[in-house]
PDB file of C-alpha atoms in Angstrom:
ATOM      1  CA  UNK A   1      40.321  65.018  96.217  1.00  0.00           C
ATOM      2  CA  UNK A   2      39.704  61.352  96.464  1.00  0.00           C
ATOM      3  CA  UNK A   3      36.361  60.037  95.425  1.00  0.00           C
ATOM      4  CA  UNK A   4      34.035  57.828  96.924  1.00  0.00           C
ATOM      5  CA  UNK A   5      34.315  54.570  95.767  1.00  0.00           C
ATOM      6  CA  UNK A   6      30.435  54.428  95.889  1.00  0.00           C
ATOM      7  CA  UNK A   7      30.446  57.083  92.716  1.00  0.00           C
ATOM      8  CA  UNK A   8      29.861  54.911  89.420  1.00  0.00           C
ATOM      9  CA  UNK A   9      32.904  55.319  87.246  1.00  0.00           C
ATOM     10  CA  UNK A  10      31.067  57.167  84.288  1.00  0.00           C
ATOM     11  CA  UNK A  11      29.913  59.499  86.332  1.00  0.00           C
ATOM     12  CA  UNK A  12      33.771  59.934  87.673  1.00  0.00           C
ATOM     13  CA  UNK A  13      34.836  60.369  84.622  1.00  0.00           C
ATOM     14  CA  UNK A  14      32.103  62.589  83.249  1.00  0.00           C
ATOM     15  CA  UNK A  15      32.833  65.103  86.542  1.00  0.00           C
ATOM     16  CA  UNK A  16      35.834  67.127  87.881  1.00  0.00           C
ATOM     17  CA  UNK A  17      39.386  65.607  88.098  1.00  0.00           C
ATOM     18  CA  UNK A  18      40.374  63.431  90.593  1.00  0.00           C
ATOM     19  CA  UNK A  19      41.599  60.033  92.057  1.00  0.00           C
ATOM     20  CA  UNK A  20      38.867  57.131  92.544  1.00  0.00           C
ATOM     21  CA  UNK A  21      39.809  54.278  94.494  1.00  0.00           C
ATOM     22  CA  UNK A  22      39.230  51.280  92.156  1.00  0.00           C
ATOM     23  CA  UNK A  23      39.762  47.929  92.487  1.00  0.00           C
ATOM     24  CA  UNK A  24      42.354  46.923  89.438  1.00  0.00           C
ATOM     25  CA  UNK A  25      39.678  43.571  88.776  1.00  0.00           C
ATOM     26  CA  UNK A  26      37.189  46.565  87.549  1.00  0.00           C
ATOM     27  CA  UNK A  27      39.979  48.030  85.178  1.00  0.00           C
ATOM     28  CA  UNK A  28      38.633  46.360  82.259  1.00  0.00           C
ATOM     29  CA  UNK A  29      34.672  47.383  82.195  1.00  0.00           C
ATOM     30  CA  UNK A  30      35.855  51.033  83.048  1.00  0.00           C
ATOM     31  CA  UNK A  31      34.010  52.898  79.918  1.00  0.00           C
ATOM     32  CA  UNK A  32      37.583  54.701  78.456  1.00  0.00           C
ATOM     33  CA  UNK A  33      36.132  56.696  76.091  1.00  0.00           C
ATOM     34  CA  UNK A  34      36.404  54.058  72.981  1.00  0.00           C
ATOM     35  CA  UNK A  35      35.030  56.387  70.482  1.00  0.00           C
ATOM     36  CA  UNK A  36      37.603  59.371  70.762  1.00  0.00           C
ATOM     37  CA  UNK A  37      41.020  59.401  69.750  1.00  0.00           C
ATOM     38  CA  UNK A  38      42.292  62.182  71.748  1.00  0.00           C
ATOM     39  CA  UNK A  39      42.252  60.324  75.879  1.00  0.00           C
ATOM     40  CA  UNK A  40      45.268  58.842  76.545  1.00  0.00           C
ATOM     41  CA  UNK A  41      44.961  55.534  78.826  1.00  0.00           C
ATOM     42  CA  UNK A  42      47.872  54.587  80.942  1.00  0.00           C
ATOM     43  CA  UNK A  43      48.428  51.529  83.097  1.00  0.00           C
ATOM     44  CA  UNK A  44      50.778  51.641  85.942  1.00  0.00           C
ATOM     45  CA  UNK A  45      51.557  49.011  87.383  1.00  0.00           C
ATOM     46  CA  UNK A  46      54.117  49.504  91.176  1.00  0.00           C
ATOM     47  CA  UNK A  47      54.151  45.772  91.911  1.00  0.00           C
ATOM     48  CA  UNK A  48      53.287  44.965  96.097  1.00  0.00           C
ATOM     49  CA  UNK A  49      55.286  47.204  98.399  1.00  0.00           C
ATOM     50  CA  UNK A  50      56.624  49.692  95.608  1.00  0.00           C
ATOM     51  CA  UNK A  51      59.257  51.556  97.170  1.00  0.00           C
ATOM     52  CA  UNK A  52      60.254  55.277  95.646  1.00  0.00           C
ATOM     53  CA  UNK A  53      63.063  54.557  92.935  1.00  0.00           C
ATOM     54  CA  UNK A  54      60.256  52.433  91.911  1.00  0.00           C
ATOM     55  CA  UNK A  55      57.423  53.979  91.907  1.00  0.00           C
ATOM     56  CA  UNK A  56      59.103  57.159  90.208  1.00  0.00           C
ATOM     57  CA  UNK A  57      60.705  54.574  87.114  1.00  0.00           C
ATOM     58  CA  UNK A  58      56.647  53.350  87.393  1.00  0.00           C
ATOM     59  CA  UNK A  59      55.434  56.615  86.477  1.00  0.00           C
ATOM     60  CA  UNK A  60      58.728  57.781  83.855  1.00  0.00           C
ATOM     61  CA  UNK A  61      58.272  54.307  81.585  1.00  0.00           C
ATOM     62  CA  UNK A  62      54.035  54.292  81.740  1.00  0.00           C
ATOM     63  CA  UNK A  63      54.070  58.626  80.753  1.00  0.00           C
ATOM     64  CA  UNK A  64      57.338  58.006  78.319  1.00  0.00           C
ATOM     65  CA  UNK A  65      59.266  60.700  80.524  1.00  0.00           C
ATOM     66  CA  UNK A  66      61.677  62.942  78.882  1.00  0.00           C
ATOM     67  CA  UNK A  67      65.882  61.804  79.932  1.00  0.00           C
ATOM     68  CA  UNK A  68      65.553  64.971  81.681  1.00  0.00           C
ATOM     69  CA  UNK A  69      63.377  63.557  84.473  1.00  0.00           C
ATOM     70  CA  UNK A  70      64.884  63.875  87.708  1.00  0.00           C
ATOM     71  CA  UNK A  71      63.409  60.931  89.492  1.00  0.00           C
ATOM     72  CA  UNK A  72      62.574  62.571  92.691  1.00  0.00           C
ATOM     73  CA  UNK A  73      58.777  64.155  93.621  1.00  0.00           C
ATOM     74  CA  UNK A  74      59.346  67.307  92.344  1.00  0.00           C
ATOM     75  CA  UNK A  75      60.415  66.129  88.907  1.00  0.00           C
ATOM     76  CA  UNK A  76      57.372  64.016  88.909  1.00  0.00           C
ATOM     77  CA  UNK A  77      55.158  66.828  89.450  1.00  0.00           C
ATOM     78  CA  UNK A  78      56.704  69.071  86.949  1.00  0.00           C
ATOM     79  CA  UNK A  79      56.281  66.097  84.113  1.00  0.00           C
ATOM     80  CA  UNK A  80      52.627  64.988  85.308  1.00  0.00           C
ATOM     81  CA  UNK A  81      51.294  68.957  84.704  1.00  0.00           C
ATOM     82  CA  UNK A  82      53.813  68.986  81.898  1.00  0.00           C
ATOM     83  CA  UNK A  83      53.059  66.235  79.384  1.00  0.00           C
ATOM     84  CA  UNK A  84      53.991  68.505  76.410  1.00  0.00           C
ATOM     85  CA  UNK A  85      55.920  65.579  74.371  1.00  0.00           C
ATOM     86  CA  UNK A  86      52.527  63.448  74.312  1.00  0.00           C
ATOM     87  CA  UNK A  87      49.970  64.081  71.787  1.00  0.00           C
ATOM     88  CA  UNK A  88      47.173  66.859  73.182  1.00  0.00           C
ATOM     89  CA  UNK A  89      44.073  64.740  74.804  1.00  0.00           C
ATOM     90  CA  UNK A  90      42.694  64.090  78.045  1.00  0.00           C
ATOM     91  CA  UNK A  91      44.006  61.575  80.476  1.00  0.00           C
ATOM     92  CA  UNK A  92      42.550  58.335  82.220  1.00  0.00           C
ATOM     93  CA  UNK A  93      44.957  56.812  84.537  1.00  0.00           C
ATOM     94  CA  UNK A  94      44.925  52.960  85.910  1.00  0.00           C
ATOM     95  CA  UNK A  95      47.299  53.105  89.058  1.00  0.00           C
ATOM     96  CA  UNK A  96      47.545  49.481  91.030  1.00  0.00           C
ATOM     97  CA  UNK A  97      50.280  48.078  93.566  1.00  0.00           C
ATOM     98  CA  UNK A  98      51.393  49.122  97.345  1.00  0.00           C
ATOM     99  CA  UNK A  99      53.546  51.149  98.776  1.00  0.00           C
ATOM    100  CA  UNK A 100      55.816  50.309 101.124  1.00  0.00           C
ATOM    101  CA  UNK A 101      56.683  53.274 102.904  1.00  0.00           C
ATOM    102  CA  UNK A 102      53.369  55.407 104.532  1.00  0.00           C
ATOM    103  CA  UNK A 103      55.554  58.793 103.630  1.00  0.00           C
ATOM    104  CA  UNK A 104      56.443  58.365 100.201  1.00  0.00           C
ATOM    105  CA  UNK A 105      52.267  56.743 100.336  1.00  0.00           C
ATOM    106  CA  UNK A 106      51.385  60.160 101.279  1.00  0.00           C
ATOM    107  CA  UNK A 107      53.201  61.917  99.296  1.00  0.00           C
ATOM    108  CA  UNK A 108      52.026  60.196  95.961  1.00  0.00           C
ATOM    109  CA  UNK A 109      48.837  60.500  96.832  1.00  0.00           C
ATOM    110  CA  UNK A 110      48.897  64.269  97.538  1.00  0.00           C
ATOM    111  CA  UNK A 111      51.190  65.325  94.424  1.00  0.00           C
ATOM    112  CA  UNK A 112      48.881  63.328  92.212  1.00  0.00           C
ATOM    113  CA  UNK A 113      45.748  65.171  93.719  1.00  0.00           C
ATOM    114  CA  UNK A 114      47.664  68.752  92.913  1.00  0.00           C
ATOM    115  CA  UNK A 115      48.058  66.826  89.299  1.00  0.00           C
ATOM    116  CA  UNK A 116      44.457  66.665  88.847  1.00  0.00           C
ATOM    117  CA  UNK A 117      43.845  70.297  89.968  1.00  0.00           C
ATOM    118  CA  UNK A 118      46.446  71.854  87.545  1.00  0.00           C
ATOM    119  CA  UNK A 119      44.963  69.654  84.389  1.00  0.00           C
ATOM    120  CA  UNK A 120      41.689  70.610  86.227  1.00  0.00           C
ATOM    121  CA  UNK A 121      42.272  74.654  85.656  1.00  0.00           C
ATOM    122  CA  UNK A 122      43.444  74.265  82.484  1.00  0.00           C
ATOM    123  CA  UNK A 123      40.574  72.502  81.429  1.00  0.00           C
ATOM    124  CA  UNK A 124      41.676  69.116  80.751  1.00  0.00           C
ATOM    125  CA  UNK A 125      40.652  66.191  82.133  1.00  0.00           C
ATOM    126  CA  UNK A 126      42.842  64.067  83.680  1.00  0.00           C
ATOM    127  CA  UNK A 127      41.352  60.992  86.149  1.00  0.00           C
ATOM    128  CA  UNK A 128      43.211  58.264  88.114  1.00  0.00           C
ATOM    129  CA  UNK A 129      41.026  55.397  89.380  1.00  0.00           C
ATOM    130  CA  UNK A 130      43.929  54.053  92.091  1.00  0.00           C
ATOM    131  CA  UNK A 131      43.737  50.917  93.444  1.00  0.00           C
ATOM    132  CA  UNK A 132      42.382  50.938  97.327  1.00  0.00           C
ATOM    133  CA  UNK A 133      45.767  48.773  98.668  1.00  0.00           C
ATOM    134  CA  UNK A 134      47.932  51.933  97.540  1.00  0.00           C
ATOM    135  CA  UNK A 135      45.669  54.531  99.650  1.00  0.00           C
ATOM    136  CA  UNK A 136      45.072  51.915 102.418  1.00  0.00           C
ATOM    137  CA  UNK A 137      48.974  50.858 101.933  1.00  0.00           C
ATOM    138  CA  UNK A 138      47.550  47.015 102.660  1.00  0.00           C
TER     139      UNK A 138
END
């Protein structure tokens, strides 16, 4: 579920998984948890009017994806509720960019919401604040 963008990002972070839309500008004064050693913080960057092959070699460099990964959506979601080659910890992810194509848009959007609600089950928290040009695809 996406998050209204009128929530204040502590409390975001302090509730259930999900994606917040997020202005990249207000990436730095997001509170990340300074204190504790076990969140993982990770930037992607897609660039203006990402297409796929992009936006899947995004996601494979900023989560240090097994050579396994298959670079397609499924592959993606099977890594992203995977993670076992990272260190345990929770997750805080800073998505920014546009996509080019309202499909592949979609479909990001949606996987990354099923993401949040497999960490979510398991108990660990796992938050993308996503940057309102990607949802809007501006």
């Amino acid at each position: 579920m996406i998050s209204s963008s009128q929530t204040p990002p502590q409390d975001f972070l302090a509730g259930p998984n999900g994606l917040m839309p997020l202005p990249p500008t207000d990436y730095a004064a997001l509170p990340l948890y300074p204190d504790e050693d076990n969140t993982h913080c990770i930037e992607i960057a897609l660039g203006i009017a990402a297409k796929k092959a992009g936006i899947l070699a995004a996601f494979a460099r900023a989560f240090d994806m097994p050579r396994w990964f298959g670079h397609n959506w499924d592959a993606l979601y099977d890594c992203l509720t995977d993670l076992d080659w990272l260190p345990a910890g929770d997750f805080v992810v800073l998505l920014s960019g546009s996509i080019a194509n309202a499909q592949d848009r979609a479909t990001l959007v949606s996987l990354l919401e099923e993401v949040c609600d497999a960490w979510q089950a398991r108990g660990v928290a796992f938050h993308l604040f996503i940057d309102p040009a990607l949802i809007e695809g501006a």
